[in-house]
CSV table of C-alpha atoms in Angstrom, one decimal:
chain,number,residue,atom,x,y,z
A,1,UNK,CA,-30.0,5.2,2.0
A,2,UNK,CA,-31.8,3.4,4.8
A,3,UNK,CA,-34.1,5.2,7.2
A,4,UNK,CA,-32.7,8.4,5.6
A,5,UNK,CA,-29.1,7.5,6.5
A,6,UNK,CA,-26.3,6.1,4.5
A,7,UNK,CA,-25.5,2.5,5.3
A,8,UNK,CA,-22.0,3.5,6.5
A,9,UNK,CA,-23.6,5.7,9.1
A,10,UNK,CA,-25.9,3.0,10.3
A,11,UNK,CA,-23.0,0.5,10.6
A,12,UNK,CA,-21.0,2.9,12.8
A,13,UNK,CA,-24.1,4.0,14.8
A,14,UNK,CA,-24.9,0.3,15.5
A,15,UNK,CA,-21.3,-0.4,16.6
A,16,UNK,CA,-21.7,2.4,19.1
A,17,UNK,CA,-25.1,1.2,20.3
A,18,UNK,CA,-23.9,-2.4,20.6
A,19,UNK,CA,-20.9,-1.2,22.7
A,20,UNK,CA,-23.3,0.6,25.0
A,21,UNK,CA,-25.5,-2.5,25.2
A,22,UNK,CA,-22.6,-4.5,26.5
A,23,UNK,CA,-22.9,-2.6,29.7
A,24,UNK,CA,-26.7,-2.4,30.0
A,25,UNK,CA,-27.1,-5.8,31.8
A,26,UNK,CA,-24.3,-4.7,34.2
A,27,UNK,CA,-26.6,-1.8,35.4
A,28,UNK,CA,-28.9,-4.5,36.8
A,29,UNK,CA,-25.9,-6.2,38.5
A,30,UNK,CA,-24.8,-2.9,40.0
A,31,UNK,CA,-28.3,-2.3,41.4
A,32,UNK,CA,-28.4,-5.7,43.0
A,33,UNK,CA,-24.9,-5.2,44.5
A,34,UNK,CA,-25.9,-1.9,46.0
A,35,UNK,CA,-29.0,-3.6,47.6
A,36,UNK,CA,-26.8,-6.2,49.1
A,37,UNK,CA,-24.2,-3.8,50.4
A,38,UNK,CA,-21.4,-3.4,47.9
A,39,UNK,CA,-18.1,-4.9,49.2
A,40,UNK,CA,-15.3,-2.7,47.7
A,41,UNK,CA,-12.6,-5.1,49.0
A,42,UNK,CA,-14.1,-8.2,47.2
A,43,UNK,CA,-16.6,-7.2,44.5
A,44,UNK,CA,-16.4,-10.5,42.7
A,45,UNK,CA,-16.9,-12.5,45.8
A,46,UNK,CA,-20.5,-11.1,46.0
A,47,UNK,CA,-21.5,-13.1,42.9
A,48,UNK,CA,-22.8,-16.1,44.9
A,49,UNK,CA,-24.9,-13.8,47.1
A,50,UNK,CA,-26.6,-12.0,44.1
A,51,UNK,CA,-30.2,-12.8,43.3
A,52,UNK,CA,-30.8,-15.2,40.4
A,53,UNK,CA,-31.8,-12.3,38.0
A,54,UNK,CA,-28.5,-10.5,38.8
A,55,UNK,CA,-26.5,-13.6,38.2
A,56,UNK,CA,-28.2,-14.0,34.8
A,57,UNK,CA,-27.5,-10.3,34.1
A,58,UNK,CA,-23.8,-11.0,34.8
A,59,UNK,CA,-23.9,-13.8,32.2
A,60,UNK,CA,-25.7,-11.6,29.7
A,61,UNK,CA,-23.0,-8.9,30.3
A,62,UNK,CA,-20.2,-11.5,29.7
A,63,UNK,CA,-21.9,-12.8,26.5
A,64,UNK,CA,-22.4,-9.3,25.2
A,65,UNK,CA,-18.6,-8.8,25.2
A,66,UNK,CA,-18.1,-12.0,23.2
A,67,UNK,CA,-20.7,-11.2,20.6
A,68,UNK,CA,-19.7,-7.5,20.4
A,69,UNK,CA,-16.1,-8.5,19.3
A,70,UNK,CA,-17.5,-10.4,16.3
A,71,UNK,CA,-20.1,-7.9,15.4
A,72,UNK,CA,-17.8,-4.9,15.5
A,73,UNK,CA,-15.3,-6.7,13.3
A,74,UNK,CA,-18.1,-7.6,10.8
A,75,UNK,CA,-19.6,-4.1,10.8
A,76,UNK,CA,-16.2,-2.5,10.4
A,77,UNK,CA,-15.3,-4.8,7.5
A,78,UNK,CA,-18.6,-3.8,5.9
A,79,UNK,CA,-17.7,-0.2,6.5
A,80,UNK,CA,-14.2,-0.4,5.2
A,81,UNK,CA,-15.1,-2.4,2.1
A,82,UNK,CA,-17.9,0.1,1.2
A,83,UNK,CA,-20.8,-2.2,1.6
A,84,UNK,CA,-23.8,-0.1,0.6
A,85,UNK,CA,-26.6,-2.7,0.7
A,86,UNK,CA,-29.8,-1.9,2.6
A,87,UNK,CA,-29.7,-5.6,3.7
A,88,UNK,CA,-26.4,-4.8,5.5
A,89,UNK,CA,-27.9,-1.8,7.2
A,90,UNK,CA,-30.9,-3.9,8.3
A,91,UNK,CA,-28.6,-6.6,9.6
A,92,UNK,CA,-26.7,-4.1,11.8
A,93,UNK,CA,-30.0,-2.7,13.1
A,94,UNK,CA,-31.4,-6.2,13.7
A,95,UNK,CA,-28.2,-7.2,15.5
A,96,UNK,CA,-28.6,-4.2,17.9
A,97,UNK,CA,-32.2,-4.9,18.6
A,98,UNK,CA,-31.7,-8.6,19.1
A,99,UNK,CA,-28.8,-8.0,21.5
A,100,UNK,CA,-31.0,-5.7,23.6
A,101,UNK,CA,-33.8,-8.3,23.7
A,102,UNK,CA,-31.2,-11.0,24.4
A,103,UNK,CA,-30.2,-9.3,27.6
A,104,UNK,CA,-33.9,-8.6,28.6
A,105,UNK,CA,-34.8,-12.3,28.0
A,106,UNK,CA,-31.7,-13.5,29.8
A,107,UNK,CA,-32.4,-11.4,32.9
A,108,UNK,CA,-36.1,-12.3,32.9
A,109,UNK,CA,-35.2,-16.0,32.4
A,110,UNK,CA,-36.9,-16.6,29.1
A,111,UNK,CA,-34.6,-19.2,27.6
A,112,UNK,CA,-36.4,-19.6,24.2
A,113,UNK,CA,-36.4,-15.9,23.6
A,114,UNK,CA,-32.8,-15.6,24.6
A,115,UNK,CA,-31.8,-18.4,22.3
A,116,UNK,CA,-33.8,-16.9,19.4
A,117,UNK,CA,-32.2,-13.5,19.9
A,118,UNK,CA,-28.7,-15.1,20.0
A,119,UNK,CA,-29.5,-16.9,16.7
A,120,UNK,CA,-30.7,-13.7,15.1
A,121,UNK,CA,-27.8,-11.6,16.2
A,122,UNK,CA,-25.3,-14.3,15.1
A,123,UNK,CA,-27.0,-14.5,11.7
A,124,UNK,CA,-26.7,-10.7,11.4
A,125,UNK,CA,-23.0,-10.8,12.1
A,126,UNK,CA,-22.5,-13.6,9.6
A,127,UNK,CA,-24.5,-11.6,7.0
A,128,UNK,CA,-22.2,-8.6,7.5
A,129,UNK,CA,-19.1,-10.8,7.0
A,130,UNK,CA,-20.7,-12.3,3.9
A,131,UNK,CA,-21.4,-8.9,2.3
A,132,UNK,CA,-17.9,-7.7,3.1
A,133,UNK,CA,-16.3,-10.7,1.5
A,134,UNK,CA,-18.5,-10.4,-1.5
A,135,UNK,CA,-17.6,-6.8,-1.9
A,136,UNK,CA,-13.9,-7.5,-2.0
A,137,UNK,CA,-14.0,-10.8,-3.9
A,138,UNK,CA,-16.6,-9.8,-6.5
């Protein structure tokens, strides 16, 4: 039990939260597009006209898709293999928090913070893969 919840619940909750976080930066992009006058006929053509922060939000959104795929695979592996380690639960929580902060730092143009959050979230994903492989390989 971690924070009063089984690790399996934390893993699934963090997958759901990470999925939602994929779209969080896009809300910033949507706001910027509305301020420019959204072009229904050519929404992607607006990218060059977006302010710098909205362009960075687009990149954060794209990166979130990439990292979500790996994290969800790792968290699902941990779930399926019955990983019950508190460390695995903390890794899932840390991933989710790091990805939120990654997007914030990216949008605010804080490269060191963004890179640190990317490293932390990648380490969390690797940790979940490790625990899953250890669970099945003994």
